[in-house]
Amino acid sequence: MITVYSLFWSIINCCLMAFVIFLLRTRTMLISKYGTAVLRFLILCCIIRILLPVEFPEHQYILADNFLYSWIVKHFKIVLHPDFKSLLLTFLIIVWICGSLFSGCRLLLKSRKVQKIIRDNACVEFTRAKEILETIEPDCPLPVRLCSGISVPVLAGYLHPAIYFPEYPYSDEELRYVLFHEHAHWKRKDIWKKLIMNIICILVWWNPAVYIIRRELSQLLEFRCDKTLAKDLDDFEIVGYLNLLMVSYERAKNPLIKTNLYTIEFVNTGKQYTIMQRFDLLLDRHTVTSHRLLPQMVIVLLALLWMFCSYYFIWQTNYYASEREIQTEDVLRQPVVESSNNDNAYLQEQVDGSYIFHFRSHALEVSKEDVEAGLYEYYPVIEYEKDKNIFFEFVDQIKEYINIFFIKEDD
């Protein structure tokens, strides 16, 4: 089931895992030696954990915290108030749906804007590039066009994809590099992977880890295509490809339009450290170790162990029961989860001198002796005399005089 605690625990675990993925992805030597397969598996595990923020109360071990977590939750204790708990799930569902609708509409509008700009900027067939593409794959159905509204080459379109080039004087060799790269993206269905990741961001917009994972996935897609291209290039051609990457990087720093969320760009970021990492991986393309199975298996097993622990353990608050906490007959075998105080409970005096103790929706008979002994001195009392008429008040006065008289006689 999904609870407030399971949502918090999911955010904590996914953010930690996303941070680990970021650290591993920025270690160029690790990717050079062991490839990107392990990182893709870690991203898959994190996505599964993001999409399933559930808990299993009967099969979990609770990490009870009465210090940090309890102190944090204490400032948001209204969500745990009994009167609010019945509406909490409905409230969270409404917020969840509204946030997803807003994120979806925002993404759709920006995507339509990009499509409109590409469509309206004099896109024409790029015959020279199309001929080079046919040398890579004969009878390739992928159109190649020129577009004045973009800064770097992109692969765009889901049902009718095409490669778009900016109006820039590329040489035939540079065109071949770009076409080889974007053709690899098209063959691997990378644009659909980015779409699925965007849909996940819409569905789970409240989890900050999804945005980190989306960015890391984008980088891994580029690394894989660079690796595929580098297998067929010699050292001289690698230098030419790196020079083209640098030129495209300079153009990407001042884009005419931002399309990286909806297309596959030749250079998908303006951040220097990511383009430098692509350089390093291409220059170290021959450093892949032949003994990488064991390290990969260790990382995979650690990821699976993390997945298991993230569901088996759950972090919750812990409070000590006070003297005023009560249990009704319906919850005698359960731990006390609600405490009574002078704001949510009171005593109501009855005609026979006994009392009814009211707490939430529960009512409990209490003897007059218990009240006079001070066991309920913390609670306000609604006296019966306030609701009596004159006749019953007169009768009670007579009874009181008779009791006083007999007490004196006994003395």
XYZ file of N, CA and C in Angstrom, residues 43 315 352:
9
model
N 20.068 2.554 -13.310
C 18.993 3.487 -13.654
C 17.658 2.756 -13.721
N 11.558 3.659 7.248
C 11.875 4.628 8.292
C 10.589 5.297 8.763
N -27.614 9.944 37.543
C -27.326 9.107 38.708
C -25.977 9.420 39.347
